């Protein structure tokens, strides 16, 4: 692990003018840093709350913000990358019309399969139809994916390699990532308690623990789609299809201290019923927010409550922030989600529409002011998806399939208007 220096800073007066005029996240960070240098020397700032700044190799790589009571409120990471991105945006902006311009985002992917129907190559092209990434997939005799190699033609690292190892039951137990032949990250799955509990640990190239996930065997059912897409990863997907559920996830900071911890509680059917988010404050780990999920007799999610947590006089004070209600039709299809924001007394609806064949054809979201349209071929495969925004060009995705039903092309296009 490379040396990481952590220092606490507390400002007397925020540079409000600079913050209001900040065009990017990096500008915001620089405004804070300049104020820190102006008011305090590193020696004077030691042990004070406000901003926790991480120095690595004499460079600022991360900043964490705390309120006046010392509780976590936000993080700014990848300072150097943010700087480069901000400078590129500003340079591009000066070359455009002062009255506004558009950014066109486009990608086109092609997928190739072997005789066994396994994906063996993926090619990604940019808006200029130039090859951006080339992914190659390799399998063992048991048809397990054992390696993915990625060639990057327009950015660094130029070559990425991911290797996968499985146990005798076909469960992924080890994942190693290399960037330009240098070890970048390694994840290991460990079993305990007669395979009723599993722990996934992720370490970086310096052998420092970055993430730890604990799963428990709850049932024999796969996780339902609503939560599967929210918090499962490639690594634990097989476990979750066999009835495992994430129980605890810890994130570690650059100084090897716990940054946050998320807890998940499930019923005997594997449904998520409580979700807690904890963050490391100046005063230690504290509860930041939590969710409560309610199900009906058919095990359908019908209500979700989100609470934000504050602390006053050493007392935990939960405040109901949002309430979501899920409604279904006679065929158990989700048709409406009603979201109530308690603090500002606003209410939004998300409506789901289906065609005669039962395919989802439209989602209308009043909060985001957007409409999503879905189109299918004669075999029920999605071939087009459009997302329409208010006073904005639509985002369009297209898919094509071969005679075996395998996806062979995917096209994405989006136009963003900037003032």
PDB file of C-alpha atoms in Angstrom, residues 177-345:
ATOM      1  CA  UNK A 177      -7.980  -7.914 -13.273  1.00  0.00           C
ATOM      2  CA  UNK A 178      -4.801  -6.785 -15.051  1.00  0.00           C
ATOM      3  CA  UNK A 179      -4.235  -3.437 -16.764  1.00  0.00           C
ATOM      4  CA  UNK A 180      -1.360  -3.373 -19.266  1.00  0.00           C
ATOM      5  CA  UNK A 181      -0.075  -6.611 -17.649  1.00  0.00           C
ATOM      6  CA  UNK A 182       0.010  -5.064 -14.169  1.00  0.00           C
ATOM      7  CA  UNK A 183      -2.225  -6.420 -11.398  1.00  0.00           C
ATOM      8  CA  UNK A 184      -5.028  -3.926 -10.782  1.00  0.00           C
ATOM      9  CA  UNK A 185      -7.585  -5.737  -8.621  1.00  0.00           C
ATOM     10  CA  UNK A 186      -8.377  -9.163  -7.226  1.00  0.00           C
ATOM     11  CA  UNK A 187     -11.648 -10.530  -5.781  1.00  0.00           C
ATOM     12  CA  UNK A 188     -11.851 -13.769  -3.806  1.00  0.00           C
ATOM     13  CA  UNK A 189     -14.892 -15.746  -2.647  1.00  0.00           C
ATOM     14  CA  UNK A 190     -14.591 -17.604   0.663  1.00  0.00           C
ATOM     15  CA  UNK A 191     -17.156 -20.090   1.985  1.00  0.00           C
ATOM     16  CA  UNK A 192     -17.977 -20.629   5.667  1.00  0.00           C
ATOM     17  CA  UNK A 193     -20.520 -22.469   7.859  1.00  0.00           C
ATOM     18  CA  UNK A 194     -21.145 -25.392   5.507  1.00  0.00           C
ATOM     19  CA  UNK A 195     -21.696 -23.063   2.538  1.00  0.00           C
ATOM     20  CA  UNK A 196     -24.503 -21.149   4.303  1.00  0.00           C
ATOM     21  CA  UNK A 197     -22.403 -17.998   4.348  1.00  0.00           C
ATOM     22  CA  UNK A 198     -20.096 -16.499   1.752  1.00  0.00           C
ATOM     23  CA  UNK A 199     -17.685 -13.590   1.817  1.00  0.00           C
ATOM     24  CA  UNK A 200     -16.330 -11.773  -1.233  1.00  0.00           C
ATOM     25  CA  UNK A 201     -13.255  -9.616  -0.671  1.00  0.00           C
ATOM     26  CA  UNK A 202     -11.838  -7.201  -3.239  1.00  0.00           C
ATOM     27  CA  UNK A 203      -8.257  -5.947  -2.947  1.00  0.00           C
ATOM     28  CA  UNK A 204      -6.357  -3.440  -5.073  1.00  0.00           C
ATOM     29  CA  UNK A 205      -2.904  -3.791  -6.612  1.00  0.00           C
ATOM     30  CA  UNK A 206      -1.257  -2.812  -3.311  1.00  0.00           C
ATOM     31  CA  UNK A 207      -3.085  -5.612  -1.453  1.00  0.00           C
ATOM     32  CA  UNK A 208      -5.299  -3.106   0.338  1.00  0.00           C
ATOM     33  CA  UNK A 209      -8.876  -4.165   1.054  1.00  0.00           C
ATOM     34  CA  UNK A 210     -11.322  -2.048  -0.951  1.00  0.00           C
ATOM     35  CA  UNK A 211     -14.605  -3.896  -0.521  1.00  0.00           C
ATOM     36  CA  UNK A 212     -16.072  -6.796   1.432  1.00  0.00           C
ATOM     37  CA  UNK A 213     -19.456  -8.444   0.750  1.00  0.00           C
ATOM     38  CA  UNK A 214     -21.073 -11.002   3.053  1.00  0.00           C
ATOM     39  CA  UNK A 215     -23.882 -13.184   1.651  1.00  0.00           C
ATOM     40  CA  UNK A 216     -26.147 -15.666   3.435  1.00  0.00           C
ATOM     41  CA  UNK A 217     -28.118 -18.626   2.130  1.00  0.00           C
ATOM     42  CA  UNK A 218     -31.743 -17.530   2.685  1.00  0.00           C
ATOM     43  CA  UNK A 219     -33.813 -19.681   0.341  1.00  0.00           C
ATOM     44  CA  UNK A 220     -33.673 -21.669  -2.899  1.00  0.00           C
ATOM     45  CA  UNK A 221     -35.098 -18.927  -5.095  1.00  0.00           C
ATOM     46  CA  UNK A 222     -33.249 -16.451  -7.340  1.00  0.00           C
ATOM     47  CA  UNK A 223     -33.414 -12.798  -6.370  1.00  0.00           C
ATOM     48  CA  UNK A 224     -36.366 -10.945  -7.896  1.00  0.00           C
ATOM     49  CA  UNK A 225     -35.583  -8.643 -10.804  1.00  0.00           C
ATOM     50  CA  UNK A 226     -36.437  -5.409  -8.960  1.00  0.00           C
ATOM     51  CA  UNK A 227     -33.507  -5.849  -6.553  1.00  0.00           C
ATOM     52  CA  UNK A 228     -31.234  -7.931  -8.762  1.00  0.00           C
ATOM     53  CA  UNK A 229     -30.538  -4.966 -11.038  1.00  0.00           C
ATOM     54  CA  UNK A 230     -29.996  -2.653  -8.069  1.00  0.00           C
ATOM     55  CA  UNK A 231     -27.174  -4.222  -6.166  1.00  0.00           C
ATOM     56  CA  UNK A 232     -25.906  -7.545  -7.531  1.00  0.00           C
ATOM     57  CA  UNK A 233     -22.606  -7.782  -9.420  1.00  0.00           C
ATOM     58  CA  UNK A 234     -21.192 -10.238 -11.930  1.00  0.00           C
ATOM     59  CA  UNK A 235     -19.169 -11.861  -9.172  1.00  0.00           C
ATOM     60  CA  UNK A 236     -22.052 -12.837  -6.863  1.00  0.00           C
ATOM     61  CA  UNK A 237     -24.704 -13.397  -9.548  1.00  0.00           C
ATOM     62  CA  UNK A 238     -24.454 -17.212  -9.372  1.00  0.00           C
ATOM     63  CA  UNK A 239     -24.827 -17.147  -5.592  1.00  0.00           C
ATOM     64  CA  UNK A 240     -27.939 -14.981  -5.765  1.00  0.00           C
ATOM     65  CA  UNK A 241     -29.579 -17.297  -8.304  1.00  0.00           C
ATOM     66  CA  UNK A 242     -29.080 -20.129  -5.786  1.00  0.00           C
ATOM     67  CA  UNK A 243     -30.814 -18.315  -2.942  1.00  0.00           C
ATOM     68  CA  UNK A 244     -27.947 -16.336  -1.417  1.00  0.00           C
ATOM     69  CA  UNK A 245     -28.616 -12.722  -0.501  1.00  0.00           C
ATOM     70  CA  UNK A 246     -26.263  -9.863   0.303  1.00  0.00           C
ATOM     71  CA  UNK A 247     -26.323  -9.338   4.066  1.00  0.00           C
ATOM     72  CA  UNK A 248     -23.488  -6.851   4.602  1.00  0.00           C
ATOM     73  CA  UNK A 249     -21.306  -4.793   2.280  1.00  0.00           C
ATOM     74  CA  UNK A 250     -18.364  -2.759   3.592  1.00  0.00           C
ATOM     75  CA  UNK A 251     -16.409  -0.140   1.654  1.00  0.00           C
ATOM     76  CA  UNK A 252     -12.884   0.742   2.783  1.00  0.00           C
ATOM     77  CA  UNK A 253     -11.089   4.044   2.412  1.00  0.00           C
ATOM     78  CA  UNK A 254      -7.595   4.735   1.122  1.00  0.00           C
ATOM     79  CA  UNK A 255      -6.299   4.563   4.702  1.00  0.00           C
ATOM     80  CA  UNK A 256      -7.797   1.047   5.135  1.00  0.00           C
ATOM     81  CA  UNK A 257     -10.554   2.299   7.441  1.00  0.00           C
ATOM     82  CA  UNK A 258     -14.226   1.525   6.874  1.00  0.00           C
ATOM     83  CA  UNK A 259     -15.814   4.268   4.777  1.00  0.00           C
ATOM     84  CA  UNK A 260     -19.329   2.868   4.756  1.00  0.00           C
ATOM     85  CA  UNK A 261     -21.345  -0.235   5.522  1.00  0.00           C
ATOM     86  CA  UNK A 262     -24.638  -1.277   3.917  1.00  0.00           C
ATOM     87  CA  UNK A 263     -26.844  -3.871   5.633  1.00  0.00           C
ATOM     88  CA  UNK A 264     -29.615  -5.913   3.992  1.00  0.00           C
ATOM     89  CA  UNK A 265     -32.263  -8.003   5.785  1.00  0.00           C
ATOM     90  CA  UNK A 266     -34.518 -10.531   4.028  1.00  0.00           C
ATOM     91  CA  UNK A 267     -37.507 -12.671   4.874  1.00  0.00           C
ATOM     92  CA  UNK A 268     -37.587 -16.477   4.491  1.00  0.00           C
ATOM     93  CA  UNK A 269     -38.624 -16.121   0.850  1.00  0.00           C
ATOM     94  CA  UNK A 270     -35.522 -14.072   0.061  1.00  0.00           C
ATOM     95  CA  UNK A 271     -37.355 -10.757  -0.286  1.00  0.00           C
ATOM     96  CA  UNK A 272     -35.534  -7.658   0.902  1.00  0.00           C
ATOM     97  CA  UNK A 273     -37.378  -6.129   3.880  1.00  0.00           C
ATOM     98  CA  UNK A 274     -34.876  -3.671   5.435  1.00  0.00           C
ATOM     99  CA  UNK A 275     -31.893  -1.857   3.928  1.00  0.00           C
ATOM    100  CA  UNK A 276     -29.539   0.266   6.051  1.00  0.00           C
ATOM    101  CA  UNK A 277     -26.768   2.631   4.912  1.00  0.00           C
ATOM    102  CA  UNK A 278     -24.028   3.581   7.377  1.00  0.00           C
ATOM    103  CA  UNK A 279     -21.179   6.046   6.789  1.00  0.00           C
ATOM    104  CA  UNK A 280     -18.015   6.844   8.656  1.00  0.00           C
ATOM    105  CA  UNK A 281     -18.281  10.259  10.314  1.00  0.00           C
ATOM    106  CA  UNK A 282     -15.729  12.131  12.369  1.00  0.00           C
ATOM    107  CA  UNK A 283     -17.391  10.536  15.387  1.00  0.00           C
ATOM    108  CA  UNK A 284     -17.317   7.004  13.933  1.00  0.00           C
ATOM    109  CA  UNK A 285     -19.755   4.813  11.980  1.00  0.00           C
ATOM    110  CA  UNK A 286     -23.312   6.152  12.087  1.00  0.00           C
ATOM    111  CA  UNK A 287     -26.633   5.298  10.446  1.00  0.00           C
ATOM    112  CA  UNK A 288     -27.236   7.628   7.486  1.00  0.00           C
ATOM    113  CA  UNK A 289     -30.482   6.319   5.929  1.00  0.00           C
ATOM    114  CA  UNK A 290     -32.611   3.186   5.752  1.00  0.00           C
ATOM    115  CA  UNK A 291     -35.406   1.633   3.680  1.00  0.00           C
ATOM    116  CA  UNK A 292     -38.338  -0.574   4.709  1.00  0.00           C
ATOM    117  CA  UNK A 293     -40.094  -2.827   2.163  1.00  0.00           C
ATOM    118  CA  UNK A 294     -43.614  -4.278   2.534  1.00  0.00           C
ATOM    119  CA  UNK A 295     -45.064  -7.240   0.591  1.00  0.00           C
ATOM    120  CA  UNK A 296     -48.608  -8.531   0.117  1.00  0.00           C
ATOM    121  CA  UNK A 297     -49.848 -12.129   0.409  1.00  0.00           C
ATOM    122  CA  UNK A 298     -48.626 -12.838  -3.125  1.00  0.00           C
ATOM    123  CA  UNK A 299     -45.099 -11.733  -2.120  1.00  0.00           C
ATOM    124  CA  UNK A 300     -45.422  -8.655  -4.328  1.00  0.00           C
ATOM    125  CA  UNK A 301     -43.709  -5.471  -3.209  1.00  0.00           C
ATOM    126  CA  UNK A 302     -46.444  -2.917  -2.518  1.00  0.00           C
ATOM    127  CA  UNK A 303     -44.719  -0.233  -0.397  1.00  0.00           C
ATOM    128  CA  UNK A 304     -41.236   1.188   0.122  1.00  0.00           C
ATOM    129  CA  UNK A 305     -40.393   3.726   2.825  1.00  0.00           C
ATOM    130  CA  UNK A 306     -37.152   5.714   2.833  1.00  0.00           C
ATOM    131  CA  UNK A 307     -35.954   7.380   6.050  1.00  0.00           C
ATOM    132  CA  UNK A 308     -33.090   9.817   6.460  1.00  0.00           C
ATOM    133  CA  UNK A 309     -31.366   9.865   9.837  1.00  0.00           C
ATOM    134  CA  UNK A 310     -30.018  12.771  11.856  1.00  0.00           C
ATOM    135  CA  UNK A 311     -28.439  12.953  15.295  1.00  0.00           C
ATOM    136  CA  UNK A 312     -29.208  15.576  17.896  1.00  0.00           C
ATOM    137  CA  UNK A 313     -28.115  15.428  21.526  1.00  0.00           C
ATOM    138  CA  UNK A 314     -26.864  11.859  20.946  1.00  0.00           C
ATOM    139  CA  UNK A 315     -30.343  10.768  19.849  1.00  0.00           C
ATOM    140  CA  UNK A 316     -31.078   9.125  16.495  1.00  0.00           C
ATOM    141  CA  UNK A 317     -33.912  10.964  14.755  1.00  0.00           C
ATOM    142  CA  UNK A 318     -35.375   9.202  11.678  1.00  0.00           C
ATOM    143  CA  UNK A 319     -37.370  11.333   9.224  1.00  0.00           C
ATOM    144  CA  UNK A 320     -39.594   9.825   6.536  1.00  0.00           C
ATOM    145  CA  UNK A 321     -38.220  11.155   3.241  1.00  0.00           C
ATOM    146  CA  UNK A 322     -40.067   9.274   0.482  1.00  0.00           C
ATOM    147  CA  UNK A 323     -42.895   6.755   0.293  1.00  0.00           C
ATOM    148  CA  UNK A 324     -43.434   4.542  -2.768  1.00  0.00           C
ATOM    149  CA  UNK A 325     -46.599   2.576  -3.474  1.00  0.00           C
ATOM    150  CA  UNK A 326     -46.609  -0.249  -6.074  1.00  0.00           C
ATOM    151  CA  UNK A 327     -49.849  -1.165  -7.865  1.00  0.00           C
ATOM    152  CA  UNK A 328     -50.543  -4.263 -10.006  1.00  0.00           C
ATOM    153  CA  UNK A 329     -53.215  -5.425 -12.456  1.00  0.00           C
ATOM    154  CA  UNK A 330     -55.172  -8.702 -12.372  1.00  0.00           C
ATOM    155  CA  UNK A 331     -52.281 -10.458 -14.147  1.00  0.00           C
ATOM    156  CA  UNK A 332     -49.832  -9.409 -11.391  1.00  0.00           C
ATOM    157  CA  UNK A 333     -48.108  -6.938 -13.708  1.00  0.00           C
ATOM    158  CA  UNK A 334     -46.740  -3.724 -12.227  1.00  0.00           C
ATOM    159  CA  UNK A 335     -48.827  -0.851 -13.615  1.00  0.00           C
ATOM    160  CA  UNK A 336     -48.054   2.116 -11.369  1.00  0.00           C
ATOM    161  CA  UNK A 337     -45.535   3.414  -8.815  1.00  0.00           C
ATOM    162  CA  UNK A 338     -46.641   6.418  -6.760  1.00  0.00           C
ATOM    163  CA  UNK A 339     -43.757   8.308  -5.112  1.00  0.00           C
ATOM    164  CA  UNK A 340     -44.496  10.801  -2.350  1.00  0.00           C
ATOM    165  CA  UNK A 341     -41.755  13.175  -1.208  1.00  0.00           C
ATOM    166  CA  UNK A 342     -42.801  13.899   2.357  1.00  0.00           C
ATOM    167  CA  UNK A 343     -40.561  16.888   3.082  1.00  0.00           C
ATOM    168  CA  UNK A 344     -41.565  18.998   0.086  1.00  0.00           C
ATOM    169  CA  UNK A 345     -45.061  17.443  -0.193  1.00  0.00           C
TER     170      UNK A 345
END
